[in-house]
GROMACS .gro file of C-alpha atoms in nm:
model
  378
    1MET     CA    1   1.033  -1.992  -1.307
    2ILE     CA    2   0.803  -1.882  -1.539
    3THR     CA    3   0.831  -1.554  -1.743
    4ALA     CA    4   0.606  -1.245  -1.711
    5GLN     CA    5   0.435  -1.301  -2.058
    6GLY     CA    6   0.427  -1.690  -1.988
    7MET     CA    7   0.231  -1.617  -1.675
    8LEU     CA    8  -0.023  -1.386  -1.873
    9ASP     CA    9  -0.037  -1.649  -2.155
   10THR     CA   10  -0.112  -1.932  -1.923
   11LEU     CA   11  -0.409  -1.754  -1.727
   12THR     CA   12  -0.558  -1.677  -2.054
   13ASP     CA   13  -0.507  -1.998  -2.228
   14HIS     CA   14  -0.699  -2.135  -1.891
   15GLY     CA   15  -1.008  -1.908  -1.965
   16HIS     CA   16  -0.918  -1.590  -1.738
   17ASP     CA   17  -1.093  -1.278  -1.895
   18LEU     CA   18  -1.015  -1.025  -1.656
   19ALA     CA   19  -0.751  -0.953  -1.389
   20ALA     CA   20  -0.776  -0.722  -1.075
   21GLY     CA   21  -0.552  -0.658  -0.832
   22VAL     CA   22  -0.318  -0.450  -0.623
   23PRO     CA   23   0.058  -0.453  -0.691
   24CYS     CA   24   0.339  -0.663  -0.555
   25SER     CA   25   0.718  -0.667  -0.654
   26TYR     CA   26   0.666  -1.038  -0.709
   27PHE     CA   27   0.430  -0.965  -0.982
   28ALA     CA   28   0.632  -0.667  -1.098
   29GLY     CA   29   0.691  -0.816  -1.463
   30PRO     CA   30   0.332  -0.922  -1.559
   31LEU     CA   31   0.198  -0.615  -1.423
   32ARG     CA   32   0.393  -0.388  -1.628
   33LEU     CA   33   0.270  -0.598  -1.935
   34LEU     CA   34  -0.113  -0.573  -1.802
   35ASP     CA   35  -0.051  -0.181  -1.760
   36ARG     CA   36   0.041  -0.185  -2.141
   37GLY     CA   37  -0.289  -0.353  -2.238
   38ALA     CA   38  -0.176  -0.739  -2.216
   39ARG     CA   39  -0.442  -0.998  -2.172
   40PRO     CA   40  -0.633  -1.061  -1.957
   41ARG     CA   41  -0.813  -0.734  -1.906
   42TYR     CA   42  -0.647  -0.538  -1.598
   43ILE     CA   43  -0.842  -0.355  -1.340
   44PRO     CA   44  -0.618  -0.177  -1.085
   45ALA     CA   45  -0.824  -0.181  -0.777
   46VAL     CA   46  -0.758   0.019  -0.444
   47ASN     CA   47  -0.738  -0.255  -0.222
   48GLU     CA   48  -0.734  -0.637  -0.218
   49GLY     CA   49  -1.107  -0.679  -0.083
   50SER     CA   50  -1.212  -0.452  -0.366
   51ALA     CA   51  -1.028  -0.676  -0.616
   52MET     CA   52  -1.207  -0.963  -0.499
   53ALA     CA   53  -1.543  -0.779  -0.517
   54ILE     CA   54  -1.440  -0.673  -0.899
   55ALA     CA   55  -1.346  -1.021  -0.975
   56ALA     CA   56  -1.677  -1.146  -0.812
   57GLY     CA   57  -1.913  -0.893  -1.030
   58ALA     CA   58  -1.707  -1.023  -1.343
   59ARG     CA   59  -1.784  -1.398  -1.275
   60LEU     CA   60  -2.169  -1.275  -1.230
   61GLY     CA   61  -2.142  -1.136  -1.544
   62GLY     CA   62  -1.987  -1.459  -1.724
   63GLU     CA   63  -1.615  -1.393  -1.718
   64LEU     CA   64  -1.372  -1.588  -1.513
   65PRO     CA   65  -1.150  -1.355  -1.303
   66VAL     CA   66  -0.801  -1.372  -1.163
   67VAL     CA   67  -0.713  -1.166  -0.847
   68LEU     CA   68  -0.348  -1.057  -0.810
   69ALA     CA   69  -0.246  -0.947  -0.450
   70GLN     CA   70   0.018  -0.996  -0.183
   71ASN     CA   71  -0.028  -1.170   0.155
   72SER     CA   72   0.043  -0.845   0.336
   73GLY     CA   73  -0.330  -0.734   0.215
   74PHE     CA   74  -0.478  -1.065   0.278
   75GLY     CA   75  -0.677  -0.943   0.576
   76ASN     CA   76  -0.855  -0.700   0.327
   77MET     CA   77  -0.969  -1.010   0.151
   78ILE     CA   78  -1.124  -1.182   0.429
   79ASN     CA   79  -1.471  -0.998   0.469
   80PRO     CA   80  -1.550  -1.049   0.076
   81LEU     CA   81  -1.416  -1.390   0.074
   82THR     CA   82  -1.603  -1.514   0.377
   83SER     CA   83  -1.938  -1.302   0.313
   84LEU     CA   84  -1.960  -1.295  -0.065
   85VAL     CA   85  -1.738  -1.510  -0.255
   86LEU     CA   86  -1.786  -1.857  -0.037
   87PRO     CA   87  -2.170  -1.810   0.056
   88TYR     CA   88  -2.273  -1.702  -0.282
   89ARG     CA   89  -2.045  -1.960  -0.445
   90ILE     CA   90  -1.832  -1.742  -0.685
   91ALA     CA   91  -1.559  -1.883  -0.866
   92MET     CA   92  -1.240  -1.691  -0.912
   93THR     CA   93  -0.856  -1.786  -0.915
   94VAL     CA   94  -0.659  -1.585  -0.645
   95MET     CA   95  -0.290  -1.541  -0.694
   96VAL     CA   96  -0.118  -1.446  -0.369
   97SER     CA   97   0.242  -1.368  -0.321
   98MET     CA   98   0.405  -1.512   0.006
   99ARG     CA   99   0.618  -1.213   0.140
  100GLY     CA  100   0.791  -1.327   0.444
  101TRP     CA  101   0.774  -1.697   0.344
  102PRO     CA  102   0.928  -1.886   0.464
  103THR     CA  103   1.073  -1.635   0.699
  104ALA     CA  104   1.075  -1.264   0.708
  105SER     CA  105   1.399  -1.063   0.660
  106ALA     CA  106   1.515  -0.867   0.960
  107GLY     CA  107   1.432  -0.534   0.773
  108GLU     CA  108   1.080  -0.621   0.690
  109PRO     CA  109   0.909  -0.758   1.032
  110GLN     CA  110   0.571  -0.671   0.904
  111HIS     CA  111   0.590  -0.966   0.688
  112HIS     CA  112   0.636  -1.225   0.943
  113TRP     CA  113   0.273  -1.320   1.039
  114MET     CA  114   0.123  -1.308   0.713
  115GLY     CA  115   0.421  -1.507   0.570
  116ARG     CA  116   0.311  -1.789   0.808
  117VAL     CA  117  -0.051  -1.782   0.842
  118VAL     CA  118  -0.219  -1.742   0.492
  119PRO     CA  119  -0.221  -2.133   0.436
  120ASP     CA  120  -0.367  -2.224   0.758
  121TRP     CA  121  -0.647  -1.961   0.733
  122LEU     CA  122  -0.720  -2.097   0.389
  123ASP     CA  123  -0.715  -2.444   0.548
  124SER     CA  124  -0.968  -2.330   0.804
  125LEU     CA  125  -1.209  -2.196   0.553
  126GLY     CA  126  -1.188  -2.506   0.331
  127VAL     CA  127  -1.048  -2.320   0.057
  128ALA     CA  128  -0.818  -2.519  -0.194
  129HIS     CA  129  -0.468  -2.380  -0.248
  130TRP     CA  130  -0.166  -2.471  -0.411
  131THR     CA  131   0.207  -2.285  -0.406
  132LEU     CA  132   0.397  -2.176  -0.715
  133THR     CA  133   0.772  -2.192  -0.676
  134ALA     CA  134   1.064  -2.143  -0.899
  135ASP     CA  135   1.144  -2.511  -0.919
  136GLY     CA  136   0.798  -2.673  -0.832
  137PRO     CA  137   0.494  -2.762  -1.048
  138PRO     CA  138   0.437  -2.538  -1.331
  139LEU     CA  139   0.149  -2.268  -1.329
  140ALA     CA  140  -0.058  -2.458  -1.599
  141GLU     CA  141  -0.033  -2.766  -1.370
  142LEU     CA  142  -0.168  -2.581  -1.090
  143LEU     CA  143  -0.449  -2.425  -1.262
  144ARG     CA  144  -0.556  -2.772  -1.402
  145LEU     CA  145  -0.542  -2.889  -1.024
  146ALA     CA  146  -0.737  -2.595  -0.943
  147ARG     CA  147  -1.024  -2.625  -1.196
  148PRO     CA  148  -1.242  -2.873  -1.020
  149ALA     CA  149  -1.290  -2.608  -0.752
  150LEU     CA  150  -1.376  -2.322  -0.984
  151ASP     CA  151  -1.623  -2.588  -1.159
  152ALA     CA  152  -1.779  -2.643  -0.812
  153GLY     CA  153  -1.822  -2.261  -0.764
  154ARG     CA  154  -1.553  -2.214  -0.507
  155PRO     CA  155  -1.240  -1.981  -0.514
  156ALA     CA  156  -0.911  -2.147  -0.574
  157PHE     CA  157  -0.577  -1.998  -0.411
  158ILE     CA  158  -0.238  -2.003  -0.594
  159LEU     CA  159   0.046  -1.880  -0.331
  160VAL     CA  160   0.351  -1.731  -0.507
  161ALA     CA  161   0.690  -1.787  -0.377
  162LYS     CA  162   0.965  -1.505  -0.432
  163GLY     CA  163   1.132  -1.568  -0.754
  164ALA     CA  164   0.859  -1.790  -0.894
  165ILE     CA  165   0.775  -1.546  -1.163
  166ALA     CA  166   1.022  -1.365  -1.347
  167ASP     CA  167   1.081  -0.977  -1.332
  168ASP     CA  168   1.186  -0.985  -1.723
  169ALA     CA  169   0.932  -0.709  -1.871
  170PRO     CA  170   1.132  -0.410  -1.953
  171ALA     CA  171   1.007  -0.100  -1.710
  172GLN     CA  172   0.880   0.207  -1.885
  173VAL     CA  173   1.128   0.501  -1.888
  174PRO     CA  174   0.942   0.804  -1.724
  175PRO     CA  175   0.925   1.129  -1.929
  176SER     CA  176   1.243   1.313  -1.926
  177CYS     CA  177   1.056   1.658  -1.949
  178ASP     CA  178   0.862   1.577  -1.615
  179ALA     CA  179   0.953   1.895  -1.406
  180ARG     CA  180   0.713   1.792  -1.134
  181PRO     CA  181   0.851   1.770  -0.772
  182THR     CA  182   1.036   1.455  -0.702
  183ARG     CA  183   0.974   1.247  -0.385
  184ASP     CA  184   1.321   1.349  -0.258
  185GLU     CA  185   1.234   1.737  -0.315
  186VAL     CA  186   0.913   1.699  -0.121
  187VAL     CA  187   1.065   1.540   0.159
  188ALA     CA  188   1.338   1.779   0.195
  189THR     CA  189   1.108   2.064   0.177
  190LEU     CA  190   0.862   1.917   0.430
  191LEU     CA  191   1.149   1.858   0.694
  192ALA     CA  192   1.274   2.225   0.635
  193GLU     CA  193   0.916   2.352   0.747
  194VAL     CA  194   0.776   2.132   1.008
  195GLY     CA  195   0.965   2.248   1.293
  196ASP     CA  196   0.904   2.066   1.595
  197ALA     CA  197   0.576   1.902   1.436
  198HIS     CA  198   0.549   1.520   1.459
  199VAL     CA  199   0.556   1.354   1.125
  200LEU     CA  200   0.411   1.013   1.026
  201SER     CA  201   0.494   0.862   0.691
  202THR     CA  202   0.322   0.594   0.473
  203THR     CA  203   0.457   0.276   0.409
  204GLY     CA  204   0.697   0.260   0.093
  205TYR     CA  205   0.943   0.489  -0.044
  206LEU     CA  206   0.801   0.817   0.106
  207SER     CA  207   0.930   0.660   0.463
  208ARG     CA  208   1.240   0.575   0.330
  209GLY     CA  209   1.306   0.927   0.182
  210LEU     CA  210   1.210   1.080   0.524
  211PHE     CA  211   1.429   0.845   0.703
  212ASN     CA  212   1.735   0.917   0.474
  213HIS     CA  213   1.671   1.308   0.483
  214GLY     CA  214   1.615   1.357   0.834
  215ASP     CA  215   1.579   1.069   1.074
  216ARG     CA  216   1.446   1.202   1.425
  217GLU     CA  217   1.272   1.059   1.715
  218ARG     CA  218   0.947   1.286   1.616
  219ASN     CA  219   0.915   1.079   1.294
  220PHE     CA  220   0.726   0.747   1.278
  221TYR     CA  221   0.794   0.524   0.969
  222MET     CA  222   0.499   0.311   0.858
  223GLN     CA  223   0.611  -0.027   0.715
  224GLY     CA  224   0.316  -0.217   0.620
  225SER     CA  225  -0.041  -0.115   0.723
  226MET     CA  226  -0.090   0.059   0.374
  227GLY     CA  227  -0.359   0.329   0.399
  228HIS     CA  228  -0.355   0.351   0.779
  229VAL     CA  229  -0.120   0.613   0.848
  230SER     CA  230  -0.370   0.873   0.852
  231GLY     CA  231  -0.582   0.707   1.098
  232LEU     CA  232  -0.268   0.664   1.300
  233ALA     CA  233  -0.199   1.036   1.278
  234LEU     CA  234  -0.574   1.127   1.355
  235GLY     CA  235  -0.567   0.902   1.675
  236ALA     CA  236  -0.228   1.082   1.780
  237ALA     CA  237  -0.359   1.440   1.696
  238LEU     CA  238  -0.683   1.371   1.923
  239ALA     CA  239  -0.487   1.235   2.197
  240ARG     CA  240  -0.234   1.514   2.195
  241PRO     CA  241  -0.414   1.839   2.087
  242GLY     CA  242  -0.122   2.058   2.204
  243ASN     CA  243   0.105   1.907   1.947
  244ARG     CA  244   0.127   1.941   1.591
  245PHE     CA  245   0.101   1.648   1.347
  246VAL     CA  246   0.177   1.614   0.980
  247VAL     CA  247   0.109   1.300   0.788
  248LEU     CA  248   0.330   1.229   0.472
  249ASP     CA  249   0.104   1.013   0.249
  250GLY     CA  250   0.097   0.867  -0.091
  251ASP     CA  251  -0.185   0.855  -0.354
  252GLY     CA  252  -0.184   0.484  -0.360
  253ALA     CA  253  -0.201   0.444   0.032
  254VAL     CA  254  -0.491   0.728   0.060
  255LEU     CA  255  -0.718   0.515  -0.197
  256MET     CA  256  -0.661   0.205  -0.028
  257HIS     CA  257  -0.849   0.315   0.295
  258MET     CA  258  -1.008   0.625   0.187
  259GLY     CA  259  -1.285   0.660   0.404
  260VAL     CA  260  -1.070   0.784   0.678
  261MET     CA  261  -1.049   1.114   0.550
  262ALA     CA  262  -1.427   1.146   0.644
  263THR     CA  263  -1.337   1.036   0.994
  264ILE     CA  264  -1.078   1.309   1.005
  265GLY     CA  265  -1.315   1.573   0.872
  266ALA     CA  266  -1.575   1.439   1.109
  267ASN     CA  267  -1.326   1.496   1.435
  268ALA     CA  268  -1.176   1.823   1.254
  269PRO     CA  269  -0.844   1.804   1.461
  270ALA     CA  270  -0.700   2.158   1.440
  271ASN     CA  271  -0.344   2.017   1.471
  272LEU     CA  272  -0.339   1.799   1.170
  273THR     CA  273  -0.183   1.859   0.820
  274HIS     CA  274  -0.217   1.595   0.548
  275VAL     CA  275   0.032   1.590   0.295
  276ILE     CA  276  -0.060   1.367  -0.015
  277PHE     CA  277   0.224   1.297  -0.278
  278ASP     CA  278   0.025   1.202  -0.599
  279ASN     CA  279   0.238   1.064  -0.855
  280GLY     CA  280   0.013   0.817  -1.008
  281VAL     CA  281   0.193   0.505  -0.928
  282TYR     CA  282   0.309   0.261  -0.683
  283ASP     CA  283   0.679   0.328  -0.656
  284SER     CA  284   0.773   0.094  -0.439
  285THR     CA  285   0.634  -0.205  -0.606
  286GLY     CA  286   0.744  -0.128  -0.942
  287GLY     CA  287   0.589   0.181  -1.065
  288GLN     CA  288   0.253   0.046  -1.164
  289ARG     CA  289  -0.017   0.297  -1.219
  290THR     CA  290  -0.286   0.345  -0.961
  291GLY     CA  291  -0.567   0.351  -1.217
  292CYS     CA  292  -0.716   0.656  -1.063
  293ALA     CA  293  -0.594   0.945  -1.269
  294ARG     CA  294  -0.918   1.161  -1.266
  295MET     CA  295  -0.901   1.153  -0.870
  296ASP     CA  296  -0.892   1.497  -0.724
  297PHE     CA  297  -0.777   1.430  -0.346
  298ALA     CA  298  -0.818   1.789  -0.254
  299ALA     CA  299  -1.172   1.785  -0.361
  300ALA     CA  300  -1.235   1.467  -0.172
  301ALA     CA  301  -1.082   1.623   0.131
  302LEU     CA  302  -1.295   1.929   0.126
  303ALA     CA  303  -1.582   1.684   0.060
  304SER     CA  304  -1.494   1.493   0.382
  305GLY     CA  305  -1.496   1.813   0.602
  306TYR     CA  306  -1.146   1.912   0.619
  307ARG     CA  307  -1.093   2.278   0.677
  308ASP     CA  308  -0.874   2.339   0.390
  309ALA     CA  309  -0.725   2.177   0.085
  310LEU     CA  310  -0.513   2.272  -0.209
  311THR     CA  311  -0.308   2.121  -0.496
  312VAL     CA  312   0.040   2.216  -0.575
  313ASP     CA  313   0.291   2.118  -0.840
  314THR     CA  314   0.606   2.308  -0.741
  315ILE     CA  315   0.842   2.323  -0.431
  316ASP     CA  316   0.756   2.712  -0.386
  317THR     CA  317   0.390   2.670  -0.384
  318LEU     CA  318   0.444   2.346  -0.153
  319ARG     CA  319   0.660   2.545   0.075
  320ALA     CA  320   0.403   2.834   0.094
  321ALA     CA  321   0.115   2.592   0.157
  322LEU     CA  322   0.315   2.423   0.440
  323ARG     CA  323   0.374   2.752   0.614
  324SER     CA  324   0.005   2.854   0.599
  325ALA     CA  325  -0.115   2.499   0.705
  326LEU     CA  326   0.115   2.495   1.005
  327ALA     CA  327   0.011   2.839   1.099
  328ALA     CA  328  -0.364   2.777   1.076
  329PRO     CA  329  -0.619   2.545   1.248
  330GLY     CA  330  -0.675   2.240   1.048
  331PRO     CA  331  -0.724   1.950   0.916
  332THR     CA  332  -0.552   2.064   0.588
  333ALA     CA  333  -0.474   1.858   0.290
  334ILE     CA  334  -0.195   1.961   0.073
  335VAL     CA  335  -0.190   1.743  -0.241
  336VAL     CA  336   0.152   1.745  -0.436
  337ARG     CA  337   0.138   1.657  -0.787
  338GLY     CA  338   0.476   1.481  -0.811
  339ALA     CA  339   0.690   1.313  -1.059
  340ALA     CA  340   0.716   0.917  -1.046
  341GLY     CA  341   1.038   0.724  -0.990
  342GLY     CA  342   1.367   0.825  -0.815
  343PRO     CA  343   1.594   0.642  -0.587
  344ALA     CA  344   1.468   0.472  -0.299
  345GLY     CA  345   1.725   0.500  -0.038
  346GLU     CA  346   1.783   0.280   0.251
  347ARG     CA  347   1.497   0.134   0.470
  348ALA     CA  348   1.459   0.285   0.812
  349SER     CA  349   1.414  -0.078   1.000
  350ASN     CA  350   1.752  -0.146   0.858
  351ASN     CA  351   1.886   0.105   1.111
  352VAL     CA  352   1.606   0.125   1.374
  353THR     CA  353   1.389  -0.169   1.465
  354VAL     CA  354   1.009  -0.105   1.420
  355GLY     CA  355   0.974  -0.158   1.778
  356GLU     CA  356   1.228   0.125   1.871
  357ILE     CA  357   1.075   0.357   1.596
  358GLY     CA  358   0.751   0.306   1.803
  359VAL     CA  359   0.895   0.360   2.183
  360ARG     CA  360   1.080   0.677   2.054
  361PHE     CA  361   0.799   0.825   1.880
  362ARG     CA  362   0.591   0.764   2.184
  363ASP     CA  363   0.858   0.895   2.435
  364SER     CA  364   0.896   1.226   2.209
  365LEU     CA  365   0.521   1.285   2.277
  366ALA     CA  366   0.546   1.236   2.621
  367VAL     CA  367   0.851   1.486   2.629
  368ALA     CA  368   0.661   1.739   2.443
  369ALA     CA  369   0.370   1.724   2.678
  370HIS     CA  370   0.606   1.742   2.976
  371PRO     CA  371   0.902   1.962   2.871
  372PRO     CA  372   1.229   1.916   3.070
  373GLY     CA  373   1.221   2.020   3.435
  374GLU     CA  374   0.845   1.965   3.464
  375ARG     CA  375   0.754   1.665   3.691
  376MET     CA  376   0.617   1.382   3.529
  377PRO     CA  377   0.296   1.201   3.674
  378GLY     CA  378   0.351   0.883   3.854
   0.00000   0.00000   0.00000
């Protein structure tokens, strides 16, 4: 096992000038240090493909970059890897955490496939890769082995097993005077106001909070697929225009695939309310900053064609905003400036399988479309 500072020192010693990435708990320690200004220079990216593009630009500019990402987002890398990095012969080191490897836990089935296929995909592309484990060859040795690939203008991947990097960098304590709404307060307020609306929540702690505060068949808890819950809600809202849908989203998730906001605006579903909890960090991976403190989500929603959008920073104004949005045609965005941190709560999939979550949500929509006593088609 290598320490958090040891990992960064090793990367720097091997010539890496810049790191770009999307958080993973496997890199929690090094990312905390990078957030505080440790070398190499760190650029938080909105998704893994963007991190790879930033790294490619840095390499064209004469720096040697490293990308930090988790295998859940490996799919986001495929396009820039195959159409930019490989054909343009742009060298970079890519460190990818191997969640779900060698097997995924019962509570995290979304890691099953990526936990298996990443090495095979890299082999099929002819991309060199090595695996960093707690008791295997040290990182310095793997970087030495990777150097010929970099010198030939090709990427080199280091696949990182759980426990290979110590989470030994102390966490920063959030300000005690932060009076902004907490995640739990936002979830409880939303549940108190949504009535019979169908609620779809993004991956991470927001879904855990929704499950623990009020599990019901009309809730869809997203695990994985970060950034796609609003697209999922849009499809459901267009398919069921007679039902009301509420999206419970996070700032980091929205940033990851923000273009879907333009699609929501273009289709203008009157039955959709988009609640964005903006606390400036990725809470579920260790509280790393999103790097987008200047982002105005309400302005972006209006520019994308939402009928209305507003920003709130108290529970009272959130409650009033929800009541107004749910009584008026949408799409409406409600951006909640919230506090970072707070207990995570239990994962929904520890109690209900993700397959069951999908089935019961679909069944609840079928019942809503055909109330009890009405003859169902077929």
